[in-house]
Short mmCIF file of C-alpha atoms and ligand atoms in Angstrom, two decimals:
data_model
loop_
_atom_site.label_atom_id
_atom_site.label_comp_id
_atom_site.label_asym_id
_atom_site.label_seq_id
_atom_site.Cartn_x
_atom_site.Cartn_y
_atom_site.Cartn_z
CA UNK A 8 1.43 -16.57 21.28
CA UNK A 9 2.22 -13.83 18.89
CA UNK A 10 -0.70 -11.93 17.62
CA UNK A 11 -1.59 -12.08 13.79
CA UNK A 12 -4.42 -9.92 12.26
CA UNK A 13 -5.32 -9.39 8.63
CA UNK A 14 -8.08 -8.28 6.29
CA UNK A 15 -9.56 -8.30 2.93
CA UNK A 16 -11.96 -5.83 1.40
CA UNK A 17 -15.31 -7.49 0.16
CA UNK A 18 -15.12 -5.83 -3.24
CA UNK A 19 -16.04 -9.36 -5.31
CA UNK A 20 -15.44 -13.01 -4.43
CA UNK A 21 -12.36 -14.76 -3.33
CA UNK A 22 -10.11 -15.88 -6.51
CA UNK A 23 -7.15 -18.12 -6.89
CA UNK A 24 -4.81 -15.03 -6.12
CA UNK A 25 -6.55 -14.34 -3.04
CA UNK A 26 -6.48 -17.85 -1.81
CA UNK A 27 -2.96 -18.87 -2.75
CA UNK A 28 -1.61 -15.44 -1.80
CA UNK A 29 -3.01 -14.82 1.40
CA UNK A 30 -5.94 -16.95 2.77
CA UNK A 31 -4.08 -20.27 2.47
CA UNK A 32 -1.56 -18.49 4.94
CA UNK A 33 -4.46 -17.33 7.11
CA UNK A 34 -5.38 -21.02 7.43
CA UNK A 35 -1.98 -22.60 8.24
CA UNK A 36 -1.30 -19.51 10.61
CA UNK A 37 -4.25 -20.44 12.87
CA UNK A 38 -2.77 -23.40 14.43
CA UNK A 39 0.69 -21.61 15.43
CA UNK A 40 -0.37 -18.00 16.06
CA UNK A 41 -3.24 -15.93 18.04
CA UNK A 42 -5.13 -14.94 14.76
CA UNK A 43 -7.77 -12.95 14.07
CA UNK A 44 -8.96 -11.78 10.60
CA UNK A 45 -11.80 -9.33 9.25
CA UNK A 46 -13.68 -8.27 6.32
CA UNK A 47 -12.47 -4.63 5.63
CA UNK A 48 -15.81 -3.09 4.54
CA UNK A 49 -14.96 0.53 5.57
CA UNK A 50 -11.62 0.29 3.48
CA UNK A 51 -14.07 -0.80 0.58
CA UNK A 52 -16.05 2.56 0.62
CA UNK A 53 -12.66 4.09 -0.52
CA UNK A 54 -13.31 2.89 -4.08
CA UNK A 55 -16.94 1.86 -3.75
CA UNK A 56 -18.75 4.78 -2.41
CA UNK A 57 -22.22 3.10 -2.99
CA UNK A 58 -21.96 -0.43 -2.10
CA UNK A 59 -24.78 -2.49 -3.63
CA UNK A 60 -25.40 -4.76 -0.67
CA UNK A 61 -22.56 -4.20 1.89
CA UNK A 62 -24.07 -6.88 4.28
CA UNK A 63 -24.24 -9.57 1.74
CA UNK A 64 -20.78 -8.98 0.20
CA UNK A 65 -19.53 -8.94 4.04
CA UNK A 66 -21.48 -12.55 4.24
CA UNK A 67 -20.41 -13.59 0.91
CA UNK A 68 -16.69 -13.58 1.76
CA UNK A 69 -17.23 -14.58 5.30
CA UNK A 70 -18.58 -18.10 4.01
CA UNK A 71 -15.66 -18.04 1.38
CA UNK A 72 -13.28 -17.52 4.29
CA UNK A 73 -14.70 -20.38 6.56
CA UNK A 74 -14.99 -22.56 3.31
CA UNK A 75 -11.07 -22.38 2.97
CA UNK A 76 -10.67 -23.71 6.41
CA UNK A 77 -10.65 -20.73 8.78
CA UNK A 78 -11.94 -22.18 12.03
CA UNK A 79 -13.72 -19.43 13.82
CA UNK A 80 -12.97 -21.00 17.41
CA UNK A 81 -9.33 -20.75 16.83
CA UNK A 82 -9.28 -17.59 14.46
CA UNK A 83 -12.08 -15.18 15.41
CA UNK A 84 -13.55 -13.54 12.09
CA UNK A 85 -15.11 -10.04 12.08
CA UNK A 86 -16.58 -7.29 9.93
CA UNK A 87 -14.30 -4.31 10.41
CA UNK A 88 -17.41 -2.08 10.70
CA UNK A 89 -18.70 -3.77 13.57
CA UNK A 90 -15.88 -2.57 15.91
CA UNK A 91 -16.31 0.86 16.31
CA UNK A 92 -13.21 1.26 18.57
CA UNK A 93 -11.21 0.88 15.34
CA UNK A 94 -12.43 4.46 14.59
CA UNK A 95 -11.25 6.31 17.59
CA UNK A 96 -7.42 4.56 17.08
CA UNK A 97 -7.82 5.86 13.53
CA UNK A 98 -8.66 9.39 14.46
CA UNK A 99 -5.67 9.56 16.85
CA UNK A 100 -3.43 8.06 14.42
CA UNK A 101 -4.36 10.67 11.94
CA UNK A 102 -3.42 13.42 14.00
CA UNK A 103 0.20 12.27 13.49
CA UNK A 104 -0.18 11.24 10.11
CA UNK A 105 1.31 14.03 7.72
CA UNK A 106 -0.09 14.98 4.12
CA UNK A 107 3.14 14.48 2.23
CA UNK A 108 4.02 10.93 3.59
CA UNK A 109 0.36 9.63 2.73
CA UNK A 110 0.48 11.40 -0.72
CA UNK A 111 3.70 9.30 -1.31
CA UNK A 112 1.84 6.04 -1.15
CA UNK A 113 1.83 4.47 -4.31
CA UNK A 114 -1.74 2.78 -4.05
CA UNK A 115 -3.00 6.19 -3.07
CA UNK A 116 -1.26 7.64 -6.42
CA UNK A 117 -2.56 4.80 -8.54
CA UNK A 118 -6.20 4.90 -6.97
CA UNK A 119 -6.09 8.57 -7.35
CA UNK A 120 -5.23 8.05 -10.98
CA UNK A 121 -7.88 5.49 -11.50
CA UNK A 122 -10.61 7.64 -10.07
CA UNK A 123 -9.57 11.35 -10.63
CA UNK A 124 -13.10 12.60 -9.76
CA UNK A 125 -13.06 10.95 -6.19
CA UNK A 126 -9.82 11.47 -4.89
CA UNK A 127 -11.22 11.43 -1.12
CA UNK A 128 -9.73 11.71 2.19
CA UNK A 129 -10.66 7.88 2.95
CA UNK A 130 -8.37 7.13 -0.14
CA UNK A 131 -5.34 9.39 1.61
CA UNK A 132 -5.76 8.00 4.83
CA UNK A 133 -6.48 4.20 3.72
CA UNK A 134 -3.11 3.50 5.16
CA UNK A 135 -3.94 4.90 8.92
CA UNK A 136 -7.05 2.87 8.97
CA UNK A 137 -5.33 -0.21 8.08
CA UNK A 138 -2.67 0.67 10.95
CA UNK A 139 -5.52 1.07 13.07
CA UNK A 140 -7.06 -2.40 12.26
CA UNK A 141 -3.56 -4.02 13.07
CA UNK A 142 -2.38 -1.73 16.06
CA UNK A 143 -6.02 -1.99 18.06
CA UNK A 144 -4.88 -5.76 18.44
CA UNK A 145 -1.09 -4.94 19.00
CA UNK A 146 -0.49 -7.38 16.25
CA UNK A 147 3.11 -8.58 15.58
CA UNK A 148 2.48 -10.11 11.90
CA UNK A 149 0.43 -9.77 9.29
CA UNK A 150 0.22 -11.90 6.60
CA UNK A 151 -0.50 -10.15 3.20
CA UNK A 152 0.40 -10.11 -0.50
CA UNK A 153 3.21 -8.37 -1.94
CA UNK A 154 1.17 -5.20 -2.97
CA UNK A 155 0.67 -4.35 0.62
CA UNK A 156 4.27 -3.72 1.65
CA UNK A 157 4.15 -0.19 1.46
CA UNK A 158 1.04 -0.06 3.90
CA UNK A 159 2.65 -2.06 6.28
CA UNK A 160 5.56 0.40 6.22
CA UNK A 161 3.09 3.07 7.27
CA UNK A 162 1.48 0.87 9.93
CA UNK A 163 5.17 0.45 11.40
CA UNK A 164 5.52 4.07 11.26
CA UNK A 165 2.57 4.75 13.01
CA UNK A 166 3.48 2.43 15.87
CA UNK A 167 6.82 4.08 16.17
CA UNK A 168 5.80 7.56 16.00
CA UNK A 169 3.00 7.13 18.48
CA UNK A 170 5.62 5.27 20.63
CA UNK A 171 8.03 8.28 20.28
CA UNK A 172 5.60 11.18 20.63
CA UNK A 173 4.16 9.86 23.88
CA UNK A 174 7.64 8.36 25.51
CA UNK A 175 6.19 4.95 25.65
CA UNK A 176 6.88 1.50 24.65
CA UNK A 177 3.28 0.37 23.86
CA UNK A 178 2.92 -0.46 19.87
CA UNK A 179 4.84 -3.45 18.39
CA UNK A 180 5.86 -2.65 14.95
CA UNK A 181 3.94 -5.06 13.08
CA UNK A 182 6.06 -7.26 10.38
CA UNK A 183 4.74 -8.53 7.18
CA UNK A 184 4.31 -12.12 7.04
CA UNK A 185 4.56 -14.63 4.03
CA UNK A 186 4.35 -18.11 5.07
CA UNK A 187 6.54 -19.62 2.48
CA UNK A 188 9.85 -17.92 2.30
CA UNK A 189 8.66 -15.14 0.08
CA UNK A 190 5.62 -13.45 -1.19
CA UNK A 191 3.76 -15.41 -3.62
CA UNK A 192 2.24 -13.65 -6.91
CA UNK A 193 -0.30 -15.79 -8.18
CA UNK A 194 0.12 -14.88 -12.29
CA UNK A 195 -2.65 -14.18 -14.87
CA UNK A 196 -3.46 -16.91 -17.40
CA UNK A 197 -4.38 -14.14 -19.79
CA UNK A 198 -0.37 -13.25 -20.35
CA UNK A 199 -0.70 -10.70 -17.90
CA UNK A 200 1.32 -10.28 -14.65
CA UNK A 201 -0.99 -11.18 -11.94
CA UNK A 202 -4.59 -12.35 -11.24
CA UNK A 203 -6.64 -9.73 -9.83
CA UNK A 204 -10.45 -8.49 -9.83
CA UNK A 205 -9.30 -5.26 -11.79
CA UNK A 206 -7.70 -7.42 -14.29
CA UNK A 207 -10.60 -9.50 -15.08
CA UNK A 208 -8.67 -12.42 -15.51
CA UNK A 209 -9.80 -14.68 -12.34
CA UNK A 210 -10.47 -18.24 -11.45
CA UNK A 211 -12.77 -17.72 -8.53
CA UNK A 212 -13.27 -20.46 -5.79
CA UNK A 213 -17.05 -20.13 -6.81
CA UNK A 214 -16.23 -21.46 -10.49
CA UNK A 215 -17.55 -25.06 -11.29
CA UNK A 216 -15.24 -27.51 -12.72
CA UNK A 217 -16.26 -26.64 -16.17
CA UNK A 218 -15.40 -23.21 -16.24
CA UNK A 219 -12.06 -23.62 -14.53
CA UNK A 220 -11.25 -26.09 -17.24
CA UNK A 221 -12.38 -23.60 -20.03
CA UNK A 222 -10.22 -20.82 -18.52
CA UNK A 223 -7.19 -22.97 -18.00
CA UNK A 224 -7.39 -24.02 -21.55
CA UNK A 225 -7.69 -20.58 -22.80
CA UNK A 226 -4.38 -19.79 -21.24
CA UNK A 227 -1.80 -17.90 -23.41
CA UNK A 228 0.93 -20.00 -24.75
CA UNK A 229 3.71 -19.63 -27.78
CA UNK A 230 4.62 -22.22 -30.21
CA UNK A 231 6.48 -24.48 -27.79
CA UNK A 232 9.88 -25.47 -26.75
CA UNK A 233 12.50 -25.08 -29.65
CA UNK A 234 15.75 -25.89 -27.91
CA UNK A 235 16.63 -28.33 -24.95
CA UNK A 236 16.97 -26.84 -21.61
CA UNK A 237 16.22 -23.27 -22.68
CA UNK A 238 14.73 -20.64 -20.43
CA UNK A 239 10.74 -20.45 -20.29
CA UNK A 240 9.18 -17.59 -21.88
CA UNK A 241 7.24 -15.60 -19.01
CA UNK A 242 3.62 -16.66 -20.25
CA UNK A 243 4.87 -20.54 -20.07
CA UNK A 244 6.68 -19.89 -16.99
CA UNK A 245 3.23 -18.83 -15.47
CA UNK A 246 1.65 -22.18 -16.05
CA UNK A 247 4.43 -23.84 -14.20
CA UNK A 248 3.90 -21.42 -11.38
CA UNK A 249 0.52 -23.01 -11.26
CA UNK A 250 1.87 -26.34 -11.26
CA UNK A 251 4.34 -25.65 -8.48
CA UNK A 252 1.35 -24.14 -6.39
CA UNK A 253 -1.50 -26.79 -7.08
CA UNK A 254 0.20 -29.85 -8.38
CA UNK A 255 2.44 -32.50 -6.73
CA UNK A 256 6.35 -32.33 -6.78
CA UNK A 257 6.54 -35.41 -9.21
CA UNK A 258 3.98 -33.96 -11.59
CA UNK A 259 6.01 -30.70 -11.57
CA UNK A 260 9.14 -32.73 -12.27
CA UNK A 261 7.50 -34.66 -15.09
CA UNK A 262 6.33 -31.52 -17.04
CA UNK A 263 9.83 -29.86 -16.58
CA UNK A 264 11.53 -32.69 -17.99
CA UNK A 265 8.97 -32.66 -20.87
CA UNK A 266 10.07 -28.95 -21.37
CA UNK A 267 13.48 -29.67 -21.24
CA UNK A 268 13.56 -32.40 -23.96
CA UNK A 269 11.40 -30.47 -26.24
CA UNK A 270 8.50 -32.82 -25.91
CA UNK A 271 6.23 -31.09 -23.90
CA UNK A 272 2.44 -30.41 -25.04
CA UNK A 273 0.71 -27.49 -23.88
CA UNK A 274 -2.66 -29.22 -24.05
CA UNK A 275 -1.41 -32.06 -21.59
CA UNK A 276 0.11 -29.52 -19.24
CA UNK A 277 -3.38 -27.42 -19.54
CA UNK A 278 -5.17 -30.33 -18.67
CA UNK A 279 -3.10 -31.38 -15.89
CA UNK A 280 -3.47 -27.90 -14.32
CA UNK A 281 -7.20 -27.68 -14.73
CA UNK A 282 -7.54 -31.21 -13.40
CA UNK A 283 -5.60 -30.46 -10.17
CA UNK A 284 -6.93 -26.88 -9.71
CA UNK A 285 -10.60 -28.87 -9.83
CA UNK A 286 -9.47 -30.92 -6.87
CA UNK A 287 -8.63 -28.02 -4.95
CA UNK A 288 -11.63 -25.73 -5.44
CA UNK A 289 -14.30 -28.12 -5.83
CA UNK A 290 -14.46 -29.04 -1.93
CA UNK A 291 -14.06 -25.57 -1.35
CA UNK A 292 -16.90 -24.78 -3.58
CA UNK A 293 -19.26 -27.27 -1.70
CA UNK A 294 -18.43 -25.91 1.54
CA UNK A 295 -19.20 -22.31 -0.08
CA UNK A 296 -22.53 -23.44 -0.83
CA UNK A 297 -23.29 -24.91 2.47
CA UNK A 298 -22.24 -22.09 4.60
CA UNK A 299 -23.83 -19.75 2.23
CA UNK A 300 -27.43 -21.41 2.60
CA UNK A 301 -26.88 -20.49 6.60
CA UNK A 302 -27.02 -17.42 7.01
CA UNK A 303 -28.09 -17.64 10.70
CA UNK A 304 -24.55 -19.28 11.32
CA UNK A 305 -22.55 -16.82 9.37
CA UNK A 306 -24.37 -14.06 11.36
CA UNK A 307 -23.47 -15.93 14.75
CA UNK A 308 -19.83 -16.27 13.66
CA UNK A 309 -19.38 -12.92 12.73
CA UNK A 310 -21.40 -11.56 16.11
CA UNK A 311 -19.01 -13.65 18.08
CA UNK A 312 -15.89 -12.46 16.31
CA UNK A 313 -16.77 -8.98 16.57
CA UNK A 314 -17.20 -9.55 20.69
CA UNK A 315 -13.64 -11.04 20.55
CA UNK A 316 -12.27 -8.16 18.47
CA UNK A 317 -13.72 -5.74 20.51
CA UNK A 318 -12.41 -6.86 23.61
CA UNK A 319 -9.20 -6.66 22.50
CA UNK A 320 -9.60 -3.35 20.90
CA UNK A 321 -11.32 -2.00 24.10
CA UNK A 322 -8.18 -2.97 26.26
CA UNK A 323 -5.71 -1.20 23.64
CA UNK A 324 -8.19 1.94 23.59
CA UNK A 325 -8.31 2.15 27.40
CA UNK A 326 -4.53 2.31 27.38
CA UNK A 327 -4.30 4.62 24.19
CA UNK A 328 -6.75 7.23 25.88
CA UNK A 329 -4.69 7.30 28.77
CA UNK A 330 -1.13 7.61 27.29
CA UNK A 331 -2.52 10.56 24.83
CA UNK A 332 -3.84 12.30 28.13
CA UNK A 333 -7.62 11.55 28.23
CA UNK A 334 -7.95 10.30 31.90
P1 LIG B 25 -7.43 -7.80 -5.85
O1 LIG B 25 -6.00 -7.49 -6.54
O2 LIG B 25 -8.03 -9.09 -6.60
O3 LIG B 25 -8.43 -6.46 -5.69
P2 LIG B 25 -7.25 -7.66 -3.27
O4 LIG B 25 -6.30 -6.56 -3.59
O5 LIG B 25 -8.65 -7.54 -2.68
O6 LIG B 25 -7.33 -8.60 -4.51
O7 LIG B 25 -6.20 -8.64 -2.28
C1 LIG B 25 -6.39 -9.32 -1.28
C2 LIG B 25 -5.43 -10.19 -0.57
O8 LIG B 25 -4.89 -11.18 -1.56
C3 LIG B 25 -3.94 -9.35 -0.54
O9 LIG B 25 -3.33 -9.73 0.57
C4 LIG B 25 -3.31 -9.41 -1.78
O10 LIG B 25 -2.01 -9.37 -1.22
C5 LIG B 25 -3.56 -10.77 -2.10
N1 LIG B 25 -3.85 -11.19 -3.66
C6 LIG B 25 -4.84 -10.68 -4.31
N2 LIG B 25 -4.28 -11.10 -5.74
C7 LIG B 25 -3.30 -11.73 -5.63
C8 LIG B 25 -2.31 -12.55 -6.58
N3 LIG B 25 -2.54 -12.40 -7.87
N4 LIG B 25 -0.99 -13.28 -5.90
C9 LIG B 25 -0.93 -13.13 -4.68
N5 LIG B 25 -1.69 -12.44 -3.85
C10 LIG B 25 -2.83 -11.72 -4.12
N1 LIG B 26 -5.49 -2.94 2.45
C1 LIG B 26 -5.50 -4.76 2.32
C2 LIG B 26 -5.73 -5.33 0.84
O1 LIG B 26 -6.32 -4.26 0.30
C3 LIG B 26 -6.86 -5.03 3.19
C4 LIG B 26 -6.75 -4.43 4.49
C5 LIG B 26 -7.14 -3.49 5.46
C6 LIG B 26 -5.75 -5.08 5.45
N2 LIG B 26 -6.98 -3.63 6.64
C7 LIG B 26 -5.80 -4.49 6.71
C8 LIG B 26 -4.75 -6.11 5.52
C9 LIG B 26 -5.32 -4.77 8.13
C10 LIG B 26 -3.93 -6.63 6.72
C11 LIG B 26 -4.24 -5.77 7.97
O2 LIG B 26 -5.80 -6.32 0.73
#
């Protein structure tokens, strides 16, 4: 079975962008692939140097992962900082990563612009740590959202370069993986392009029905369809994107027809979206509460996940040391 690895930084609660864009793919992939998922707590230090309570944030995301349906028996979940082998590979990869190419990564440039007083070396080498996360398991596929494409290109470069420099065929080049035919971007409901923590426009998996409904009902719209079969403006298309991901095909068709014959009432559309999102989120929210209450279970799952990740990383590192010349 092909190996799959992916991670998310514990910088806040999971929202519908994370869920539909990434975590739902993780859940679907665990049946068909040899999966491992992790919580990238070291990576979060690149932007949050003084985490409030990093252990608690990791537990929070762990409970949310599990509530979404990741089964730790089939797909171990671990916390990045529990597997120190990653650091050794990070060091080896950094020796063959060049300043120019790291400086050109868009996410580095963006974050450097956002935090000009803290352009730290960790931020610069974010992609080599990410490459180490992936290559330590010699993973073939990595389910991530569209914003990670350049980091993935760096991970492939690290693999290729290692193989080339040492004259081996050791690391496979990891490929981005989208469960549906292309990367999904979950829009914001405030008229902005994407739902995201830093955009402040998220519907969270922890939100209750009332909060979700309120957020959906407040979504930006326009004055309504003017001509039959016209193209939808972006804010309206965003609402239809939610119908596509959260509602049935019939429901989508129903509202699509209403749009096309100019009888669509946005209030009805929003009520439908809110109801369908609540139906998806409510059972997840319940499971988040159940898992969150059982810290002993969460800690055991993380410990067992780390043991399995360490086993896989140790085997890789043994080979890497030998290849580099440490015998
Ligand atoms: P945020 O943008 O809220 O900080 P992260 O950057 O931590 O979220 O993203 C974690 C994962 O969720 C990544 O794989 C990312 O591509 C995916 N993701 C986040 N927001 C969205 C979105 N609006 N649509 C699709 N995928 C998303
Ligand atoms: N950079 C990813 C994000 O911001 C998180 C991440 C860290 C990751 N290491 C990874 C994703 C390895 C996939 C594989 O979402």
